mmCIF file of C-alpha atoms in Angstrom:
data_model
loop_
_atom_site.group_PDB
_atom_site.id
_atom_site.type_symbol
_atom_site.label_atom_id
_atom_site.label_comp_id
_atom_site.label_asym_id
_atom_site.label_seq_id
_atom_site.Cartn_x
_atom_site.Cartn_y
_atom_site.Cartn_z
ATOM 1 C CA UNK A 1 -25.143 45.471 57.053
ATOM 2 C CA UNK A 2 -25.273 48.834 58.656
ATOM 3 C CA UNK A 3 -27.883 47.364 61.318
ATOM 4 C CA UNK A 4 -24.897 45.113 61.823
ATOM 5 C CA UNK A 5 -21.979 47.294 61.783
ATOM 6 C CA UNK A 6 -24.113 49.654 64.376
ATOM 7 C CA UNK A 7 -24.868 46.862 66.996
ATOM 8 C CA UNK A 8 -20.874 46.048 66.558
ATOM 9 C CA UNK A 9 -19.497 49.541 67.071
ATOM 10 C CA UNK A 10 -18.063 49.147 63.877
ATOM 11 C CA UNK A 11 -17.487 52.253 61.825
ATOM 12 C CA UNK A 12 -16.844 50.710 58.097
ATOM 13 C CA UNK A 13 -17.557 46.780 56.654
ATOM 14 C CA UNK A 14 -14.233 44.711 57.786
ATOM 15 C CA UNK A 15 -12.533 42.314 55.167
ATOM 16 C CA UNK A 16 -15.076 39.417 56.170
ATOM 17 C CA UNK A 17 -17.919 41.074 55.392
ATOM 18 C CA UNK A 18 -19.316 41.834 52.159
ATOM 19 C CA UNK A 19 -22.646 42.324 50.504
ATOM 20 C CA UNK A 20 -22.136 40.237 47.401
ATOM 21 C CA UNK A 21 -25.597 41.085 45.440
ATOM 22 C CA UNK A 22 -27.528 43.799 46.266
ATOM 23 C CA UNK A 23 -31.366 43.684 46.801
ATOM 24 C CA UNK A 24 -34.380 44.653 48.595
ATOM 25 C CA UNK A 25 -34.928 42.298 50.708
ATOM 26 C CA UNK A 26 -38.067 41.456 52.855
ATOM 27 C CA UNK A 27 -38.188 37.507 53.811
ATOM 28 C CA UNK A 28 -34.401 36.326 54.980
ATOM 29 C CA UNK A 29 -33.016 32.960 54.856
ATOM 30 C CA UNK A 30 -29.996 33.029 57.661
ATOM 31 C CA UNK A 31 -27.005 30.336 57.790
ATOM 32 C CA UNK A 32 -23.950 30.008 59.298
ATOM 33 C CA UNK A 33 -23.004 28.609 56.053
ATOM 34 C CA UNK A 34 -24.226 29.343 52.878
ATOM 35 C CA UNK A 35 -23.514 27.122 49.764
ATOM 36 C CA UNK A 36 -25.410 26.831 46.467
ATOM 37 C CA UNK A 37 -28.202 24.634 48.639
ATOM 38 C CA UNK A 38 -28.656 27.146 50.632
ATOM 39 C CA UNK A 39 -29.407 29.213 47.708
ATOM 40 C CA UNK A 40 -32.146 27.015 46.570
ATOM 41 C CA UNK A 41 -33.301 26.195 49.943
ATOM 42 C CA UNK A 42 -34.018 29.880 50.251
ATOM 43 C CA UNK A 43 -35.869 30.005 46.835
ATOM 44 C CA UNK A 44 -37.998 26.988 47.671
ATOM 45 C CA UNK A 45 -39.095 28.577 51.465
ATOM 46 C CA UNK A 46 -39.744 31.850 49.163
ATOM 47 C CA UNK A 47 -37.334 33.932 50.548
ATOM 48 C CA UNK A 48 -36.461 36.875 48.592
ATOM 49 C CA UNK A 49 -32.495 37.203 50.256
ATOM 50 C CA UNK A 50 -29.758 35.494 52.269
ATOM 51 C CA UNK A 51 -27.784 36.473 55.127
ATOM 52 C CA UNK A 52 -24.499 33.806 55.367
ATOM 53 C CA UNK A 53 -22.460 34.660 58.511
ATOM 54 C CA UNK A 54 -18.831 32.636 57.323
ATOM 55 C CA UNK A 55 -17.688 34.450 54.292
ATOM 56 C CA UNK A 56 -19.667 33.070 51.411
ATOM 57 C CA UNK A 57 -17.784 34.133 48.576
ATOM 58 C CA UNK A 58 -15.968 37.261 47.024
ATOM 59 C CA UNK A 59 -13.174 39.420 48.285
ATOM 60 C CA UNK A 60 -14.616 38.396 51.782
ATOM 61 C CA UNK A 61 -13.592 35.037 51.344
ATOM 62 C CA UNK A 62 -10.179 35.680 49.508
ATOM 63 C CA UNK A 63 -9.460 38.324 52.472
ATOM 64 C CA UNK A 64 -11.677 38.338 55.371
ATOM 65 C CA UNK A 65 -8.195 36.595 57.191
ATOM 66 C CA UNK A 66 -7.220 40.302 57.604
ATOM 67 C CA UNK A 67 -9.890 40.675 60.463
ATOM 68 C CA UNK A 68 -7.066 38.295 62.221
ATOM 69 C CA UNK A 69 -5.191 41.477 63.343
ATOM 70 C CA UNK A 70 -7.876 42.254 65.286
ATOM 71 C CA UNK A 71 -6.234 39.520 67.896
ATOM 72 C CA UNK A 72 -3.426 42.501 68.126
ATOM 73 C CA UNK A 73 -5.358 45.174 69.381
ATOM 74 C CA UNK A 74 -7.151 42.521 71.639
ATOM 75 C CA UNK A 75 -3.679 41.792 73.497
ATOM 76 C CA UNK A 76 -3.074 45.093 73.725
ATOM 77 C CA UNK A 77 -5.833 46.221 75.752
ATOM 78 C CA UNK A 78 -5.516 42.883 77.705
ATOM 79 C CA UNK A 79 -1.897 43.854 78.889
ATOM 80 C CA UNK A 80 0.403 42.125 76.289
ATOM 81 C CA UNK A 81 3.020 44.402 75.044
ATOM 82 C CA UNK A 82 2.698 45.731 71.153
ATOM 83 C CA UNK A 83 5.967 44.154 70.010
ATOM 84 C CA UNK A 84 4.561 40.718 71.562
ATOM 85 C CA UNK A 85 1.127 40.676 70.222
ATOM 86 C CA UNK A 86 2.673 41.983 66.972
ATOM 87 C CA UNK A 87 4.798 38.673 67.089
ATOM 88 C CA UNK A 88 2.268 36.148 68.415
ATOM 89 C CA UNK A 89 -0.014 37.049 65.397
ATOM 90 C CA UNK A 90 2.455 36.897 62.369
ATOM 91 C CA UNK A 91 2.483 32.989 61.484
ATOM 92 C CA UNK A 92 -0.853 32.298 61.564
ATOM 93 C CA UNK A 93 -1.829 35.241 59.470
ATOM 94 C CA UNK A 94 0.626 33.928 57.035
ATOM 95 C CA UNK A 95 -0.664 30.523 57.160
ATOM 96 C CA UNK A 96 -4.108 32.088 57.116
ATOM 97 C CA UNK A 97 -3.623 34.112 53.932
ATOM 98 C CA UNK A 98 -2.223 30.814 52.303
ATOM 99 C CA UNK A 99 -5.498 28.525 53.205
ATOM 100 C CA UNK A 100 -7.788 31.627 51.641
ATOM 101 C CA UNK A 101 -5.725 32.307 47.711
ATOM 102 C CA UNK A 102 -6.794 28.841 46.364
ATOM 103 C CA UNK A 103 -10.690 29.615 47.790
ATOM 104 C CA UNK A 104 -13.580 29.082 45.095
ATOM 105 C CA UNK A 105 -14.860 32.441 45.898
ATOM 106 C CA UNK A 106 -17.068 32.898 42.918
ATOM 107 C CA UNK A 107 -19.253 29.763 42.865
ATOM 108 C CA UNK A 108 -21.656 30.959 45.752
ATOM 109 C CA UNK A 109 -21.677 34.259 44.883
ATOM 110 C CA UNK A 110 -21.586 33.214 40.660
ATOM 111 C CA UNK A 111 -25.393 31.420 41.311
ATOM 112 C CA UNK A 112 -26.722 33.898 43.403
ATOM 113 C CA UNK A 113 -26.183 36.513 40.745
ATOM 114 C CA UNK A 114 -27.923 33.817 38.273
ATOM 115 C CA UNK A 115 -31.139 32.942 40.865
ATOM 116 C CA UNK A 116 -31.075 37.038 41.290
ATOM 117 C CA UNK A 117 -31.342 36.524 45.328
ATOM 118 C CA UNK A 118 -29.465 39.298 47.117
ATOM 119 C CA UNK A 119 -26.575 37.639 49.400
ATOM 120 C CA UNK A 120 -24.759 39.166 51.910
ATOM 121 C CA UNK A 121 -22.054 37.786 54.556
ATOM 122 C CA UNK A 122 -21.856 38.980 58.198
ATOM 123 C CA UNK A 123 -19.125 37.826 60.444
ATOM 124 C CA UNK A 124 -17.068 39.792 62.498
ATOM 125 C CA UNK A 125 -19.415 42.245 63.571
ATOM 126 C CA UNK A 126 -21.852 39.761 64.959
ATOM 127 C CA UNK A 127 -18.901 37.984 66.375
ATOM 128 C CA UNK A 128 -18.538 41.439 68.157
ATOM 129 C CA UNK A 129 -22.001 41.629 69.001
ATOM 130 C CA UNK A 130 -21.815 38.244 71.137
ATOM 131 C CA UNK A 131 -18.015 39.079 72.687
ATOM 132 C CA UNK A 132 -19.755 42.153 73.763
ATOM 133 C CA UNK A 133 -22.560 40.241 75.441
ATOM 134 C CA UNK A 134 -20.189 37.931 76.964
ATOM 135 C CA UNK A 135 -18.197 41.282 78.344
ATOM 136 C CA UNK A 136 -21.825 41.675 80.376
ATOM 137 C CA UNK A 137 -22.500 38.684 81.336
ATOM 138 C CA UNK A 138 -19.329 37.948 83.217
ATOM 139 C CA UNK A 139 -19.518 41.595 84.601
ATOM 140 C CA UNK A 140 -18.867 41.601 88.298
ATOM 141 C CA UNK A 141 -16.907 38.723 88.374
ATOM 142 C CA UNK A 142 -13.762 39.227 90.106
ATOM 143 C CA UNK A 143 -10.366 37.781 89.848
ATOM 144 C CA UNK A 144 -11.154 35.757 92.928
ATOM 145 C CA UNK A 145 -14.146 33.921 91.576
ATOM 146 C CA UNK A 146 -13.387 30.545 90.144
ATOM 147 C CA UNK A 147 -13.589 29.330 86.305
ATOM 148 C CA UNK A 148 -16.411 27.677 87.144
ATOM 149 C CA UNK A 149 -18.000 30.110 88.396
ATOM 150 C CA UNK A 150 -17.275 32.120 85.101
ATOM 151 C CA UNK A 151 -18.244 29.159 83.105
ATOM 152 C CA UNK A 152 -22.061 29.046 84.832
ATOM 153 C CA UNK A 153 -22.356 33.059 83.961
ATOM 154 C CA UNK A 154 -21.600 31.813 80.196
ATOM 155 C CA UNK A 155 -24.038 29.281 80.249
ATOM 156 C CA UNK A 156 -27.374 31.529 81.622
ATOM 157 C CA UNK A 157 -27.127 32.978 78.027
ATOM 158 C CA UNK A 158 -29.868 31.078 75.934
ATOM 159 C CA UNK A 159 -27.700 30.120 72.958
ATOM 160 C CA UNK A 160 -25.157 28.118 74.975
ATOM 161 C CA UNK A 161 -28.264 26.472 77.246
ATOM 162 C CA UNK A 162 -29.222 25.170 74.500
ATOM 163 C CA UNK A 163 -26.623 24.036 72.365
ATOM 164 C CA UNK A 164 -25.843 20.693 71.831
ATOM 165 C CA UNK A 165 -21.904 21.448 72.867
ATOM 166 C CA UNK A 166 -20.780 22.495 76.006
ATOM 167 C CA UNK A 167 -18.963 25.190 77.516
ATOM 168 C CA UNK A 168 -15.616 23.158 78.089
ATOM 169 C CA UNK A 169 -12.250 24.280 80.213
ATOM 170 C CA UNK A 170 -9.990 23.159 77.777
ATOM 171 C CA UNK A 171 -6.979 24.027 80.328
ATOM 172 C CA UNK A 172 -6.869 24.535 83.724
ATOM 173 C CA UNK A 173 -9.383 23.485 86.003
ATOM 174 C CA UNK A 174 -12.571 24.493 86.651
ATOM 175 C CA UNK A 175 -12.030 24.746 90.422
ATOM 176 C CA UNK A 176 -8.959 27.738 90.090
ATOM 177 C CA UNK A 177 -9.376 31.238 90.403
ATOM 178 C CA UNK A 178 -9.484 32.688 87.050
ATOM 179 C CA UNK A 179 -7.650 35.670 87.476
ATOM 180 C CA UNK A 180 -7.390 38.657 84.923
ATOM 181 C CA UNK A 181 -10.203 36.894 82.096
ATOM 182 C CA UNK A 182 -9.567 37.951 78.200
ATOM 183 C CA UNK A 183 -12.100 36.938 75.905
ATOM 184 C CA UNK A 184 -10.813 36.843 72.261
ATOM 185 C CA UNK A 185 -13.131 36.519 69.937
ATOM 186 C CA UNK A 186 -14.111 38.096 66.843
ATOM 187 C CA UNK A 187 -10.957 38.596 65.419
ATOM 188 C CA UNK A 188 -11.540 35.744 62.518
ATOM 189 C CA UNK A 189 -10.607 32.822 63.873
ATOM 190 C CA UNK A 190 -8.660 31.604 67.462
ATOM 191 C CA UNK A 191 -5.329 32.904 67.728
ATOM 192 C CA UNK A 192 -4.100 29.653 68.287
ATOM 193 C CA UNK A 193 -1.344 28.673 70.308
ATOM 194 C CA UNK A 194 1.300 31.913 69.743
ATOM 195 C CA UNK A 195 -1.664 34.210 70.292
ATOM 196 C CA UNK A 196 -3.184 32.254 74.131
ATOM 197 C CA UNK A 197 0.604 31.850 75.465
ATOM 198 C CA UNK A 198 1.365 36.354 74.822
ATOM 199 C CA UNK A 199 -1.723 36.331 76.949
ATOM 200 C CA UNK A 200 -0.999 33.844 79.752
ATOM 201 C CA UNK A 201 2.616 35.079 79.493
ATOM 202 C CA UNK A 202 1.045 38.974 80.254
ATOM 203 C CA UNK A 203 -0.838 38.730 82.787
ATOM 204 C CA UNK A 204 -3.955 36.681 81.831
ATOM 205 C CA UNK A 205 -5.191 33.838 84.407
ATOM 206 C CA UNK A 206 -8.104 32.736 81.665
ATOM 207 C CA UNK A 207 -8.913 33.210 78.054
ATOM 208 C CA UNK A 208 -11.766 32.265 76.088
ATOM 209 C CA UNK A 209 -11.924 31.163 72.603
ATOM 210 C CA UNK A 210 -14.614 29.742 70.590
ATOM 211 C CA UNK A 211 -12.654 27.267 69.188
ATOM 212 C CA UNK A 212 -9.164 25.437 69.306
ATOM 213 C CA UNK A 213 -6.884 23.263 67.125
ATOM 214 C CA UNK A 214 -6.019 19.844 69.448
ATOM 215 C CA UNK A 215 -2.114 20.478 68.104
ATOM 216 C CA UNK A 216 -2.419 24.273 69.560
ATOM 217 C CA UNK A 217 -4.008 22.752 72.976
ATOM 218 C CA UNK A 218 -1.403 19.751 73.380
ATOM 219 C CA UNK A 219 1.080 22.537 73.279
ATOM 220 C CA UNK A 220 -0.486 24.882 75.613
ATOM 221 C CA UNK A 221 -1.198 21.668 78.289
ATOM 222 C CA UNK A 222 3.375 21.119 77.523
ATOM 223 C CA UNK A 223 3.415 24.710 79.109
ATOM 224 C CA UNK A 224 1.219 24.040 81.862
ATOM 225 C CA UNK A 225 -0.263 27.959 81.939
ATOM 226 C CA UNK A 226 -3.249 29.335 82.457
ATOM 227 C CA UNK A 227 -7.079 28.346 81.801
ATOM 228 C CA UNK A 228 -8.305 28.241 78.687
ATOM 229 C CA UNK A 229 -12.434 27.692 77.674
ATOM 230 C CA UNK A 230 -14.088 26.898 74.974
ATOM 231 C CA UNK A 231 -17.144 28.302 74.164
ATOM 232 C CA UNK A 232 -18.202 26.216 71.128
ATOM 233 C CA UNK A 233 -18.450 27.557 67.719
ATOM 234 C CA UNK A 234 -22.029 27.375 66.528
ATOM 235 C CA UNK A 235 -23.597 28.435 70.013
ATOM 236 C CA UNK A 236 -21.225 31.676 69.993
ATOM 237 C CA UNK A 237 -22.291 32.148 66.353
ATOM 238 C CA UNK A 238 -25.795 32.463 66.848
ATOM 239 C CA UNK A 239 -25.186 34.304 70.397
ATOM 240 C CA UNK A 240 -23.952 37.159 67.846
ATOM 241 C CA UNK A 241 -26.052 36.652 64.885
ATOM 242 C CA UNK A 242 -29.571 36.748 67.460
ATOM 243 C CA UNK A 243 -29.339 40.533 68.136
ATOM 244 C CA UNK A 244 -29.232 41.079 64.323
ATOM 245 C CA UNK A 245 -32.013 38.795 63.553
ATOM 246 C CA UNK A 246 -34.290 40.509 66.290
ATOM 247 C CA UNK A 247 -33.321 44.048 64.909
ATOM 248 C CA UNK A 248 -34.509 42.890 61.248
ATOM 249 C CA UNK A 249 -37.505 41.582 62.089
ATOM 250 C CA UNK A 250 -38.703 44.680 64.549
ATOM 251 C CA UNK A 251 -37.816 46.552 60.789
ATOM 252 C CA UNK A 252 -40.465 44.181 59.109
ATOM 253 C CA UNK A 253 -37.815 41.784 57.664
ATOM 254 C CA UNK A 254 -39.122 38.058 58.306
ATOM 255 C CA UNK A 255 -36.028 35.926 59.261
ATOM 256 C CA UNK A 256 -35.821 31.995 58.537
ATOM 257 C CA UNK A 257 -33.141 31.587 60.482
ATOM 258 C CA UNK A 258 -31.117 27.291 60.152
ATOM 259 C CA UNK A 259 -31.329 26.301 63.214
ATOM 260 C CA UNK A 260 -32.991 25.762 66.672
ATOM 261 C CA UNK A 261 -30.708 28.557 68.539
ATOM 262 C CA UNK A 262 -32.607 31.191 67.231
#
C-alpha cells in the first residue's frame, strides 16, 4: 500500500483502498477483481497474499464512492469554476452512495480471514499512477494537433497495444483539433454526463474517460460538444496497476498477475 500511495503522490489510503487482512506477504496473486475464486485460485498457485484493484470488500466497498469528489478538484484545475464542478458532481455521488449501502462487503473479505491469506484492495492510486503516465505521454501535444493524433500517443503505451479494446472517440471526430485535453480519471468512476458537459462547457475541446454509460453518451452526442475518448477499462487498469507490480517484484515480492497485460 505505501509502495502504492508513493508512486500516486498520495499522502494517506483514500476511501477505495483498504488493506482488509494483514500479512507478510511474499508470492502475490493480482486481479482486477477479486471474489472468493480468486481466493482459492491464489491458494492453489501457492500464493501466500492477494492484491484486488476494485474494492473487494470492507469499508472500501461500502465507501470507496467518496474518491468521486476527486472529479471536483479535477475540473478545477481544468478551468471549470468551483460552484460548477461542485454541481456537476452532486447526483451521481448520490446515486453512487445508493448502489454501494446494499454491497455484500463482508463475504470476500469474511473467507479471506478464514483461508488466513492477507488481502488488500488498490484502486485509486494506481488509477493515478496510469492518469499520470497518460499526462506524459501526450506531453507536447498542442491544442493544434488533432484527436487522432492524441489517440496514436495513447496507444504507443504497451497496455493499450495490446488490449483486446480499442482506444475509441466516443464524440467528436478523430480528424478535429482537440483543443485544451482533460483527462479524468481516477476519481472512482466516469463523471458521467453532468461531470464531461462542466468541462466542454469551460473550456475543454477533449476529455478522456475510461469508461462511459451509452445513456450519458446519447446525451452528450444531443449537445453536439466537444470530443470525448475512451480509453477502455481493463487496459487503463493494468496501465496503473504495472508500475506497482514492477516495484514489488524489484522488493522480492513474486507477482501472478490475471492477465496477459502484465
Amino acid at each position: 500500500m505505501k509502495k502504492a500511495l508513493g508512486l500516486a503522490h498520495f499522502k494517506t489510503i483514500p476511501a477505495d483502498s483498504e488493506i482488509h487482512v494483514k500479512g507478510r506477504i511474499r508470492k502475490a496473486l493480482v486481479a482486477i477483481d477479486v471474489g472468493v475464486s480468486e481466493l482459492l485460485l491464489a491458494k492453489e498457485l501457492g500464493c501466500d497474499g492477494v492484491i484486488a484493484h476494485h474494492p473487494a470488500g470492507g469499508t472500501a466497498r461500502l465507501e470507496g464512492y467518496k474518491v468521486f469528489r476527486r472529479h471536483v478538484d479535477q475540473m478545477k484545475e481544468a478551468g471549470v469554476p468551483g460552484d460548477r464542478a461542485e454541481e456537476a458532481v452532486q447526483a451521481k455521488y448520490h446515486q453512487l452512495e445508493i448502489q454501494h449501502h446494499p454491497d455484500n462487503y463482508d463475504q470476500t473479505t469474511s473467507a479471506a480471514k478464514r483461508l488466513r491469506i492477507p488481502l488488500l484492495s488498490i484502486h485509486s492510486p494506481c488509477d493515478e499512477i496510469g492518469r499520470r503516465m497518460i499526462l506524459k505521454q501526450i506531453k507536447g501535444l498542442n491544442e493544434d494537433s488533432t484527436v487522432a493524433e492524441l489517440v496514436s500517443r495513447v496507444n504507443r503505451l504497451p497496455e493499450y497495444g495490446k488490449a483486446k479494446s480499442r482506444v475509441e472517440v466516443r464524440l467528436g471526430s478523430p480528424k478535429r483539433k482537440m483543443g485544451k485535453v482533460a483527462i479524468s480519471h481516477a476519481a472512482y468512476t466516469n463523471g458521467g454526463y453532468d461531470v464531461a458537459r462542466a468541462y466542454f462547457q469551460s473550456g475543454t475541446g477533449t476529455l478522456s474517460y475510461i469508461h462511459i454509460s451509452d445513456a450519458d453518451l446519447s446525451k452528450l452526442h444531443t449537445d453536439g460538444v466537444g470530443n470525448l475518448i475512451e480509453l477502455g477499462h481493463i487496459a487503463s487498469d493494468w496501465l496503473g496497476i504495472n508500475p506497482l507490480l514492477k516495484e514489488l517484484e524489484a522488493n522480492g515480492v513474486e507477482v501472478n498477475a490475471t492477465t496477459d497485460l502484465h
